[in-house]
mmCIF file of N, CA and C in Angstrom:
data_model
loop_
_atom_site.group_PDB
_atom_site.id
_atom_site.type_symbol
_atom_site.label_atom_id
_atom_site.label_comp_id
_atom_site.label_asym_id
_atom_site.label_seq_id
_atom_site.Cartn_x
_atom_site.Cartn_y
_atom_site.Cartn_z
ATOM 1 N N GLN A 1 -81.538 -54.462 -34.637
ATOM 2 C CA GLN A 1 -81.974 -53.094 -35.125
ATOM 3 C C GLN A 1 -81.021 -52.088 -34.609
ATOM 4 N N ARG A 2 -81.036 -51.019 -35.338
ATOM 5 C CA ARG A 2 -80.148 -49.792 -34.928
ATOM 6 C C ARG A 2 -80.920 -48.889 -33.957
ATOM 7 N N GLN A 3 -80.121 -48.640 -32.914
ATOM 8 C CA GLN A 3 -80.768 -47.835 -31.903
ATOM 9 C C GLN A 3 -79.771 -46.839 -31.283
ATOM 10 N N LEU A 4 -80.215 -45.665 -30.831
ATOM 11 C CA LEU A 4 -79.425 -44.705 -30.015
ATOM 12 C C LEU A 4 -80.087 -44.487 -28.788
ATOM 13 N N VAL A 5 -79.485 -44.426 -27.670
ATOM 14 C CA VAL A 5 -80.025 -44.186 -26.275
ATOM 15 C C VAL A 5 -79.211 -43.115 -25.741
ATOM 16 N N GLU A 6 -79.975 -41.975 -25.364
ATOM 17 C CA GLU A 6 -79.270 -40.942 -24.519
ATOM 18 C C GLU A 6 -79.512 -41.119 -23.060
ATOM 19 N N SER A 7 -78.589 -40.716 -22.355
ATOM 20 C CA SER A 7 -78.636 -40.770 -20.829
ATOM 21 C C SER A 7 -77.812 -39.635 -20.243
ATOM 22 N N GLY A 8 -77.910 -39.348 -18.931
ATOM 23 C CA GLY A 8 -77.196 -38.504 -18.289
ATOM 24 C C GLY A 8 -77.868 -37.129 -17.981
ATOM 25 N N GLY A 9 -79.078 -37.008 -18.493
ATOM 26 C CA GLY A 9 -79.834 -35.688 -18.185
ATOM 27 C C GLY A 9 -80.158 -35.600 -16.718
ATOM 28 N N GLY A 10 -80.765 -34.435 -16.178
ATOM 29 C CA GLY A 10 -81.107 -34.234 -14.824
ATOM 30 C C GLY A 10 -81.299 -32.922 -14.531
ATOM 31 N N LEU A 11 -81.488 -32.534 -13.238
ATOM 32 C CA LEU A 11 -81.813 -31.236 -12.734
ATOM 33 C C LEU A 11 -80.560 -30.766 -12.112
ATOM 34 N N VAL A 12 -80.162 -29.628 -12.549
ATOM 35 C CA VAL A 12 -78.871 -29.005 -11.916
ATOM 36 C C VAL A 12 -79.231 -27.463 -11.628
ATOM 37 N N HIS A 13 -78.434 -26.886 -10.755
ATOM 38 C CA HIS A 13 -78.486 -25.443 -10.561
ATOM 39 C C HIS A 13 -77.564 -24.729 -11.581
ATOM 40 N N ILE A 14 -77.863 -23.455 -11.802
ATOM 41 C CA ILE A 14 -77.138 -22.642 -12.662
ATOM 42 C C ILE A 14 -75.628 -22.701 -12.364
ATOM 43 N N GLY A 15 -74.910 -22.854 -13.376
ATOM 44 C CA GLY A 15 -73.393 -23.079 -13.255
ATOM 45 C C GLY A 15 -72.993 -24.440 -13.041
ATOM 46 N N GLY A 16 -73.791 -25.352 -12.892
ATOM 47 C CA GLY A 16 -73.537 -26.777 -12.780
ATOM 48 C C GLY A 16 -73.087 -27.398 -14.173
ATOM 49 N N SER A 17 -72.824 -28.625 -13.943
ATOM 50 C CA SER A 17 -72.281 -29.466 -15.157
ATOM 51 C C SER A 17 -73.199 -30.806 -15.232
ATOM 52 N N LEU A 18 -73.232 -31.257 -16.544
ATOM 53 C CA LEU A 18 -73.847 -32.541 -16.740
ATOM 54 C C LEU A 18 -73.041 -33.111 -18.019
ATOM 55 N N ARG A 19 -72.915 -34.473 -17.984
ATOM 56 C CA ARG A 19 -72.472 -35.120 -19.144
ATOM 57 C C ARG A 19 -73.398 -36.129 -19.674
ATOM 58 N N LEU A 20 -73.775 -35.865 -20.946
ATOM 59 C CA LEU A 20 -74.813 -36.619 -21.688
ATOM 60 C C LEU A 20 -74.055 -37.673 -22.457
ATOM 61 N N SER A 21 -74.676 -38.838 -22.611
ATOM 62 C CA SER A 21 -74.147 -40.041 -23.314
ATOM 63 C C SER A 21 -75.116 -40.437 -24.381
ATOM 64 N N CYS A 22 -74.601 -40.718 -25.518
ATOM 65 C CA CYS A 22 -75.294 -41.268 -26.636
ATOM 66 C C CYS A 22 -74.664 -42.661 -27.070
ATOM 67 N N SER A 23 -75.390 -43.722 -26.711
ATOM 68 C CA SER A 23 -74.837 -45.055 -26.928
ATOM 69 C C SER A 23 -75.507 -45.631 -28.043
ATOM 70 N N ALA A 24 -74.819 -46.284 -29.062
ATOM 71 C CA ALA A 24 -75.378 -46.951 -30.114
ATOM 72 C C ALA A 24 -75.353 -48.435 -30.097
ATOM 73 N N SER A 25 -76.310 -49.178 -30.674
ATOM 74 C CA SER A 25 -76.515 -50.567 -30.797
ATOM 75 C C SER A 25 -76.793 -50.934 -32.154
ATOM 76 N N GLY A 26 -76.316 -51.944 -32.805
ATOM 77 C CA GLY A 26 -76.780 -52.361 -34.005
ATOM 78 C C GLY A 26 -75.973 -51.766 -35.118
ATOM 79 N N PHE A 27 -75.048 -50.806 -34.864
ATOM 80 C CA PHE A 27 -74.289 -50.204 -35.946
ATOM 81 C C PHE A 27 -73.086 -49.658 -35.323
ATOM 82 N N ASP A 28 -72.072 -49.425 -36.196
ATOM 83 C CA ASP A 28 -70.722 -48.918 -35.790
ATOM 84 C C ASP A 28 -70.834 -47.431 -35.868
ATOM 85 N N LEU A 29 -70.742 -46.753 -34.727
ATOM 86 C CA LEU A 29 -70.849 -45.202 -34.765
ATOM 87 C C LEU A 29 -69.602 -44.551 -35.414
ATOM 88 N N ASP A 30 -68.509 -45.278 -35.591
ATOM 89 C CA ASP A 30 -67.394 -44.638 -36.267
ATOM 90 C C ASP A 30 -67.666 -44.199 -37.519
ATOM 91 N N TYR A 31 -68.735 -44.788 -38.250
ATOM 92 C CA TYR A 31 -69.001 -44.450 -39.655
ATOM 93 C C TYR A 31 -70.059 -43.498 -39.675
ATOM 94 N N PHE A 32 -70.521 -42.796 -38.702
ATOM 95 C CA PHE A 32 -71.610 -41.845 -38.488
ATOM 96 C C PHE A 32 -71.096 -40.723 -37.913
ATOM 97 N N ALA A 33 -71.657 -39.490 -38.330
ATOM 98 C CA ALA A 33 -71.547 -38.228 -37.703
ATOM 99 C C ALA A 33 -72.660 -38.279 -36.648
ATOM 100 N N ILE A 34 -72.393 -37.740 -35.515
ATOM 101 C CA ILE A 34 -73.301 -37.661 -34.453
ATOM 102 C C ILE A 34 -73.688 -36.160 -34.066
ATOM 103 N N GLY A 35 -74.872 -35.881 -34.129
ATOM 104 C CA GLY A 35 -75.290 -34.551 -33.783
ATOM 105 C C GLY A 35 -76.001 -34.651 -32.508
ATOM 106 N N TRP A 36 -75.961 -33.527 -31.621
ATOM 107 C CA TRP A 36 -76.762 -33.289 -30.495
ATOM 108 C C TRP A 36 -77.670 -32.124 -30.830
ATOM 109 N N PHE A 37 -78.945 -32.304 -30.514
ATOM 110 C CA PHE A 37 -79.992 -31.337 -30.706
ATOM 111 C C PHE A 37 -80.777 -31.145 -29.505
ATOM 112 N N ARG A 38 -81.443 -29.954 -29.360
ATOM 113 C CA ARG A 38 -82.234 -29.777 -28.134
ATOM 114 C C ARG A 38 -83.517 -29.110 -28.572
ATOM 115 N N GLN A 39 -84.510 -29.312 -27.658
ATOM 116 C CA GLN A 39 -85.823 -28.612 -28.031
ATOM 117 C C GLN A 39 -86.484 -28.349 -26.659
ATOM 118 N N ALA A 40 -86.651 -27.018 -26.415
ATOM 119 C CA ALA A 40 -87.324 -26.457 -25.342
ATOM 120 C C ALA A 40 -88.770 -26.397 -25.541
ATOM 121 N N PRO A 41 -89.796 -26.306 -24.602
ATOM 122 C CA PRO A 41 -91.154 -26.295 -24.797
ATOM 123 C C PRO A 41 -91.396 -25.031 -25.604
ATOM 124 N N GLY A 42 -92.299 -25.203 -26.575
ATOM 125 C CA GLY A 42 -92.651 -24.020 -27.401
ATOM 126 C C GLY A 42 -91.585 -23.511 -28.275
ATOM 127 N N GLN A 43 -90.484 -24.164 -28.396
ATOM 128 C CA GLN A 43 -89.387 -23.780 -29.220
ATOM 129 C C GLN A 43 -89.082 -24.760 -30.352
ATOM 130 N N GLN A 44 -88.510 -24.326 -31.353
ATOM 131 C CA GLN A 44 -87.941 -25.165 -32.544
ATOM 132 C C GLN A 44 -86.868 -25.926 -31.893
ATOM 133 N N ARG A 45 -86.768 -27.117 -32.583
ATOM 134 C CA ARG A 45 -85.554 -27.959 -32.288
ATOM 135 C C ARG A 45 -84.271 -27.317 -32.978
ATOM 136 N N GLU A 46 -83.164 -27.283 -32.190
ATOM 137 C CA GLU A 46 -81.970 -26.552 -32.758
ATOM 138 C C GLU A 46 -80.832 -27.533 -32.531
ATOM 139 N N GLY A 47 -79.848 -27.307 -33.448
ATOM 140 C CA GLY A 47 -78.646 -28.060 -33.337
ATOM 141 C C GLY A 47 -77.702 -27.423 -32.224
ATOM 142 N N VAL A 48 -77.065 -28.432 -31.449
ATOM 143 C CA VAL A 48 -76.136 -27.936 -30.376
ATOM 144 C C VAL A 48 -74.722 -28.121 -30.770
ATOM 145 N N SER A 49 -74.438 -29.378 -31.196
ATOM 146 C CA SER A 49 -73.140 -29.776 -31.532
ATOM 147 C C SER A 49 -73.154 -30.966 -32.420
ATOM 148 N N CYS A 50 -72.030 -31.255 -33.081
ATOM 149 C CA CYS A 50 -71.911 -32.376 -33.897
ATOM 150 C C CYS A 50 -70.468 -32.803 -34.011
ATOM 151 N N ILE A 51 -70.185 -34.069 -34.321
ATOM 152 C CA ILE A 51 -68.846 -34.630 -34.538
ATOM 153 C C ILE A 51 -68.916 -35.463 -35.771
ATOM 154 N N SER A 52 -67.919 -35.085 -36.752
ATOM 155 C CA SER A 52 -67.907 -35.860 -38.035
ATOM 156 C C SER A 52 -67.450 -37.204 -37.950
ATOM 157 N N SER A 53 -67.757 -38.021 -39.073
ATOM 158 C CA SER A 53 -67.351 -39.404 -39.052
ATOM 159 C C SER A 53 -65.961 -39.557 -39.549
ATOM 160 N N SER A 54 -65.422 -38.585 -40.231
ATOM 161 C CA SER A 54 -64.106 -38.662 -40.888
ATOM 162 C C SER A 54 -62.919 -38.352 -39.993
ATOM 163 N N ASP A 55 -62.605 -37.122 -39.735
ATOM 164 C CA ASP A 55 -61.502 -36.839 -39.014
ATOM 165 C C ASP A 55 -61.953 -36.333 -37.541
ATOM 166 N N GLY A 56 -63.198 -36.499 -37.208
ATOM 167 C CA GLY A 56 -63.598 -36.165 -35.919
ATOM 168 C C GLY A 56 -63.787 -34.730 -35.655
ATOM 169 N N GLY A 57 -63.808 -33.918 -36.650
ATOM 170 C CA GLY A 57 -64.097 -32.536 -36.587
ATOM 171 C C GLY A 57 -65.371 -32.233 -35.879
ATOM 172 N N THR A 58 -65.382 -31.072 -35.057
ATOM 173 C CA THR A 58 -66.603 -30.806 -34.214
ATOM 174 C C THR A 58 -67.101 -29.465 -34.669
ATOM 175 N N ASN A 59 -68.349 -29.217 -34.229
ATOM 176 C CA ASN A 59 -68.967 -27.953 -34.485
ATOM 177 C C ASN A 59 -69.859 -27.714 -33.332
ATOM 178 N N TYR A 60 -70.115 -26.410 -33.033
ATOM 179 C CA TYR A 60 -70.811 -25.986 -31.829
ATOM 180 C C TYR A 60 -71.719 -24.905 -32.233
ATOM 181 N N ALA A 61 -72.947 -24.712 -31.686
ATOM 182 C CA ALA A 61 -73.740 -23.665 -31.733
ATOM 183 C C ALA A 61 -73.091 -22.491 -31.072
ATOM 184 N N GLU A 62 -73.307 -21.325 -31.549
ATOM 185 C CA GLU A 62 -72.584 -20.096 -30.886
ATOM 186 C C GLU A 62 -73.057 -19.982 -29.340
ATOM 187 N N SER A 63 -74.325 -20.386 -29.048
ATOM 188 C CA SER A 63 -74.692 -20.228 -27.746
ATOM 189 C C SER A 63 -74.078 -21.121 -26.738
ATOM 190 N N VAL A 64 -73.297 -22.248 -27.225
ATOM 191 C CA VAL A 64 -72.730 -23.115 -26.249
ATOM 192 C C VAL A 64 -71.142 -23.280 -26.458
ATOM 193 N N LYS A 65 -70.626 -22.420 -27.228
ATOM 194 C CA LYS A 65 -69.227 -22.423 -27.506
ATOM 195 C C LYS A 65 -68.503 -22.122 -26.245
ATOM 196 N N GLY A 66 -67.386 -22.862 -25.933
ATOM 197 C CA GLY A 66 -66.641 -22.553 -24.737
ATOM 198 C C GLY A 66 -67.252 -23.203 -23.498
ATOM 199 N N ARG A 67 -68.421 -23.739 -23.607
ATOM 200 C CA ARG A 67 -69.069 -24.407 -22.341
ATOM 201 C C ARG A 67 -69.337 -25.971 -22.599
ATOM 202 N N PHE A 68 -69.649 -26.373 -23.881
ATOM 203 C CA PHE A 68 -69.934 -27.677 -24.136
ATOM 204 C C PHE A 68 -68.789 -28.295 -24.997
ATOM 205 N N THR A 69 -68.598 -29.622 -24.810
ATOM 206 C CA THR A 69 -67.573 -30.323 -25.575
ATOM 207 C C THR A 69 -68.178 -31.651 -25.894
ATOM 208 N N ILE A 70 -68.085 -31.956 -27.260
ATOM 209 C CA ILE A 70 -68.468 -33.228 -27.726
ATOM 210 C C ILE A 70 -67.223 -34.030 -28.042
ATOM 211 N N SER A 71 -67.402 -35.459 -27.729
ATOM 212 C CA SER A 71 -66.264 -36.313 -27.945
ATOM 213 C C SER A 71 -66.792 -37.712 -28.330
ATOM 214 N N ARG A 72 -65.950 -38.436 -28.838
ATOM 215 C CA ARG A 72 -66.248 -39.868 -29.263
ATOM 216 C C ARG A 72 -65.413 -40.848 -28.537
ATOM 217 N N ASP A 73 -66.043 -42.019 -28.165
ATOM 218 C CA ASP A 73 -65.344 -43.135 -27.608
ATOM 219 C C ASP A 73 -65.605 -44.329 -28.460
ATOM 220 N N SER A 74 -64.792 -44.671 -29.342
ATOM 221 C CA SER A 74 -64.957 -45.709 -30.369
ATOM 222 C C SER A 74 -65.090 -47.084 -29.617
ATOM 223 N N ALA A 75 -64.304 -47.263 -28.652
ATOM 224 C CA ALA A 75 -64.332 -48.530 -27.932
ATOM 225 C C ALA A 75 -65.617 -48.908 -27.285
ATOM 226 N N LYS A 76 -66.361 -47.773 -26.856
ATOM 227 C CA LYS A 76 -67.680 -47.858 -26.093
ATOM 228 C C LYS A 76 -68.883 -47.645 -27.241
ATOM 229 N N ASN A 77 -68.442 -47.360 -28.516
ATOM 230 C CA ASN A 77 -69.485 -46.994 -29.408
ATOM 231 C C ASN A 77 -70.481 -46.031 -28.876
ATOM 232 N N ALA A 78 -69.893 -44.898 -28.466
ATOM 233 C CA ALA A 78 -70.638 -43.897 -27.807
ATOM 234 C C ALA A 78 -70.045 -42.503 -28.068
ATOM 235 N N VAL A 79 -70.911 -41.569 -28.039
ATOM 236 C CA VAL A 79 -70.549 -40.092 -28.023
ATOM 237 C C VAL A 79 -71.132 -39.411 -26.882
ATOM 238 N N TYR A 80 -70.327 -38.327 -26.462
ATOM 239 C CA TYR A 80 -70.692 -37.719 -25.226
ATOM 240 C C TYR A 80 -70.668 -36.219 -25.438
ATOM 241 N N LEU A 81 -71.499 -35.560 -24.533
ATOM 242 C CA LEU A 81 -71.557 -34.073 -24.686
ATOM 243 C C LEU A 81 -71.365 -33.625 -23.213
ATOM 244 N N GLN A 82 -70.316 -33.020 -22.912
ATOM 245 C CA GLN A 82 -69.925 -32.551 -21.575
ATOM 246 C C GLN A 82 -70.511 -31.035 -21.624
ATOM 247 N N MET A 83 -71.266 -30.741 -20.591
ATOM 248 C CA MET A 83 -71.943 -29.464 -20.567
ATOM 249 C C MET A 83 -71.591 -28.853 -19.279
ATOM 250 N N ASN A 84 -70.789 -27.729 -19.267
ATOM 251 C CA ASN A 84 -70.397 -27.018 -18.222
ATOM 252 C C ASN A 84 -71.015 -25.582 -18.125
ATOM 253 N N SER A 85 -70.983 -24.976 -17.002
ATOM 254 C CA SER A 85 -71.454 -23.559 -16.776
ATOM 255 C C SER A 85 -72.869 -23.457 -17.334
ATOM 256 N N LEU A 86 -73.660 -24.375 -16.909
ATOM 257 C CA LEU A 86 -75.099 -24.472 -17.446
ATOM 258 C C LEU A 86 -75.934 -23.318 -17.043
ATOM 259 N N LYS A 87 -76.807 -22.889 -17.931
ATOM 260 C CA LYS A 87 -77.637 -21.693 -17.800
ATOM 261 C C LYS A 87 -79.197 -22.155 -17.887
ATOM 262 N N PRO A 88 -80.060 -21.443 -17.406
ATOM 263 C CA PRO A 88 -81.456 -21.773 -17.546
ATOM 264 C C PRO A 88 -81.953 -21.804 -18.884
ATOM 265 N N ASP A 89 -81.296 -21.167 -19.821
ATOM 266 C CA ASP A 89 -81.702 -21.306 -21.245
ATOM 267 C C ASP A 89 -81.097 -22.521 -21.850
ATOM 268 N N ASP A 90 -80.428 -23.405 -21.251
ATOM 269 C CA ASP A 90 -79.911 -24.722 -21.753
ATOM 270 C C ASP A 90 -81.085 -25.766 -21.406
ATOM 271 N N THR A 91 -82.091 -25.384 -20.584
ATOM 272 C CA THR A 91 -83.051 -26.242 -20.305
ATOM 273 C C THR A 91 -83.868 -26.706 -21.524
ATOM 274 N N ALA A 92 -83.912 -28.062 -21.788
ATOM 275 C CA ALA A 92 -84.515 -28.663 -23.049
ATOM 276 C C ALA A 92 -84.394 -30.140 -22.943
ATOM 277 N N ALA A 93 -85.100 -30.704 -23.790
ATOM 278 C CA ALA A 93 -84.963 -32.182 -24.053
ATOM 279 C C ALA A 93 -83.786 -32.315 -25.109
ATOM 280 N N TYR A 94 -82.843 -33.141 -24.830
ATOM 281 C CA TYR A 94 -81.622 -33.252 -25.693
ATOM 282 C C TYR A 94 -81.742 -34.632 -26.409
ATOM 283 N N TYR A 95 -81.466 -34.589 -27.649
ATOM 284 C CA TYR A 95 -81.540 -35.750 -28.537
ATOM 285 C C TYR A 95 -80.228 -35.877 -29.123
ATOM 286 N N CYS A 96 -79.675 -37.157 -29.364
ATOM 287 C CA CYS A 96 -78.658 -37.481 -30.326
ATOM 288 C C CYS A 96 -79.230 -38.103 -31.536
ATOM 289 N N ALA A 97 -78.446 -37.819 -32.642
ATOM 290 C CA ALA A 97 -78.865 -38.455 -33.947
ATOM 291 C C ALA A 97 -77.600 -38.844 -34.801
ATOM 292 N N ALA A 98 -77.737 -39.878 -35.591
ATOM 293 C CA ALA A 98 -76.696 -40.275 -36.427
ATOM 294 C C ALA A 98 -76.863 -40.115 -37.854
ATOM 295 N N LEU A 99 -75.800 -39.659 -38.457
ATOM 296 C CA LEU A 99 -75.870 -39.399 -39.971
ATOM 297 C C LEU A 99 -74.748 -40.265 -40.674
ATOM 298 N N GLY A 100 -75.127 -41.172 -41.517
ATOM 299 C CA GLY A 100 -74.137 -41.970 -42.311
ATOM 300 C C GLY A 100 -73.884 -41.347 -43.690
ATOM 301 N N GLY A 101 -72.905 -42.034 -44.389
ATOM 302 C CA GLY A 101 -72.588 -41.770 -45.731
ATOM 303 C C GLY A 101 -71.778 -40.616 -45.833
ATOM 304 N N PRO A 102 -71.609 -40.054 -47.128
ATOM 305 C CA PRO A 102 -70.667 -38.945 -47.276
ATOM 306 C C PRO A 102 -71.026 -37.697 -46.585
ATOM 307 N N ARG A 103 -72.298 -37.462 -46.282
ATOM 308 C CA ARG A 103 -72.708 -36.194 -45.657
ATOM 309 C C ARG A 103 -72.137 -36.213 -44.231
ATOM 310 N N GLY A 104 -71.924 -37.333 -43.661
ATOM 311 C CA GLY A 104 -71.384 -37.367 -42.355
ATOM 312 C C GLY A 104 -69.935 -37.012 -42.105
ATOM 313 N N THR A 105 -69.320 -36.832 -43.250
ATOM 314 C CA THR A 105 -67.838 -36.486 -43.174
ATOM 315 C C THR A 105 -67.647 -34.909 -42.767
ATOM 316 N N MET A 106 -68.626 -34.200 -42.899
ATOM 317 C CA MET A 106 -68.607 -32.751 -42.536
ATOM 318 C C MET A 106 -69.955 -32.425 -41.899
ATOM 319 N N CYS A 107 -70.109 -32.712 -40.641
ATOM 320 C CA CYS A 107 -71.441 -32.615 -40.149
ATOM 321 C C CYS A 107 -71.973 -31.134 -40.020
ATOM 322 N N MET A 108 -71.147 -30.262 -39.990
ATOM 323 C CA MET A 108 -71.569 -28.779 -39.910
ATOM 324 C C MET A 108 -72.451 -28.358 -41.067
ATOM 325 N N SER A 109 -72.243 -29.041 -42.250
ATOM 326 C CA SER A 109 -72.975 -28.772 -43.395
ATOM 327 C C SER A 109 -74.370 -29.530 -43.577
ATOM 328 N N ALA A 110 -74.515 -30.424 -42.653
ATOM 329 C CA ALA A 110 -75.828 -31.347 -42.734
ATOM 330 C C ALA A 110 -76.959 -30.741 -41.998
ATOM 331 N N GLY A 111 -78.073 -30.888 -42.489
ATOM 332 C CA GLY A 111 -79.332 -30.497 -41.894
ATOM 333 C C GLY A 111 -79.792 -31.458 -40.940
ATOM 334 N N GLU A 112 -80.761 -31.027 -40.047
ATOM 335 C CA GLU A 112 -81.296 -31.906 -39.181
ATOM 336 C C GLU A 112 -82.122 -32.976 -39.856
ATOM 337 N N ASN A 113 -82.787 -32.760 -41.001
ATOM 338 C CA ASN A 113 -83.556 -33.782 -41.674
ATOM 339 C C ASN A 113 -82.710 -34.881 -42.374
ATOM 340 N N GLU A 114 -81.466 -34.701 -42.330
ATOM 341 C CA GLU A 114 -80.602 -35.714 -43.014
ATOM 342 C C GLU A 114 -80.218 -36.745 -42.072
ATOM 343 N N TYR A 115 -80.384 -36.582 -40.773
ATOM 344 C CA TYR A 115 -80.053 -37.587 -39.725
ATOM 345 C C TYR A 115 -80.968 -38.724 -39.791
ATOM 346 N N SER A 116 -80.425 -40.040 -39.871
ATOM 347 C CA SER A 116 -81.262 -41.134 -40.040
ATOM 348 C C SER A 116 -81.753 -41.809 -38.769
ATOM 349 N N TYR A 117 -80.960 -41.799 -37.758
ATOM 350 C CA TYR A 117 -81.382 -42.388 -36.462
ATOM 351 C C TYR A 117 -81.411 -41.489 -35.296
ATOM 352 N N TRP A 118 -82.469 -41.485 -34.458
ATOM 353 C CA TRP A 118 -82.570 -40.591 -33.367
ATOM 354 C C TRP A 118 -82.908 -41.397 -32.127
ATOM 355 N N GLY A 119 -82.302 -40.851 -31.061
ATOM 356 C CA GLY A 119 -82.592 -41.402 -29.657
ATOM 357 C C GLY A 119 -83.911 -40.878 -29.085
ATOM 358 N N GLN A 120 -84.273 -41.312 -28.006
ATOM 359 C CA GLN A 120 -85.645 -40.990 -27.358
ATOM 360 C C GLN A 120 -85.560 -39.601 -26.622
ATOM 361 N N GLY A 121 -84.390 -39.150 -26.386
ATOM 362 C CA GLY A 121 -84.217 -37.845 -25.699
ATOM 363 C C GLY A 121 -84.023 -38.016 -24.215
ATOM 364 N N THR A 122 -83.289 -37.017 -23.623
ATOM 365 C CA THR A 122 -83.000 -36.996 -22.161
ATOM 366 C C THR A 122 -83.181 -35.470 -21.797
ATOM 367 N N GLN A 123 -83.897 -35.300 -20.553
ATOM 368 C CA GLN A 123 -84.224 -34.014 -20.251
ATOM 369 C C GLN A 123 -83.197 -33.436 -19.378
ATOM 370 N N VAL A 124 -82.857 -32.160 -19.661
ATOM 371 C CA VAL A 124 -81.915 -31.318 -18.898
ATOM 372 C C VAL A 124 -82.633 -30.113 -18.353
ATOM 373 N N THR A 125 -82.680 -29.939 -17.084
ATOM 374 C CA THR A 125 -83.352 -28.827 -16.499
ATOM 375 C C THR A 125 -82.303 -28.023 -15.664
ATOM 376 N N VAL A 126 -82.243 -26.770 -15.844
ATOM 377 C CA VAL A 126 -81.240 -25.946 -15.107
ATOM 378 C C VAL A 126 -82.053 -24.842 -14.400
ATOM 379 N N SER A 127 -81.973 -24.880 -13.075
ATOM 380 C CA SER A 127 -82.697 -24.092 -12.227
ATOM 381 C C SER A 127 -82.011 -22.836 -11.863
ATOM 382 N N SER A 128 -82.755 -21.753 -11.740
ATOM 383 C CA SER A 128 -82.100 -20.391 -11.435
ATOM 384 C C SER A 128 -82.426 -20.030 -9.883
#
């Protein structure tokens, strides 16, 4: 079966850092775009970042530009989200999702409903 598993969430103080991992099993992540999404209580799920399946191009939400970095490790079949200078507004459940096929070659143009596989989520809490 194809699965995604997130890890690395936790509780940090404002200004701290966390590194989230998205590990895949049952399929080769090199052929998929990977998106990171987050959802805070009472809020809509929003896209945070994505990395394309073709040239590795990346995209970031305006709210996290300069603070978050997405990267791919093909040898480990994993994608990471390095989060620095964390703010209370970053508090949310974070999910990774995979998008295959031609739409994965330019992830910034893909909508949330196009992603085929989702992880269970990992909680990030930033205290003030």
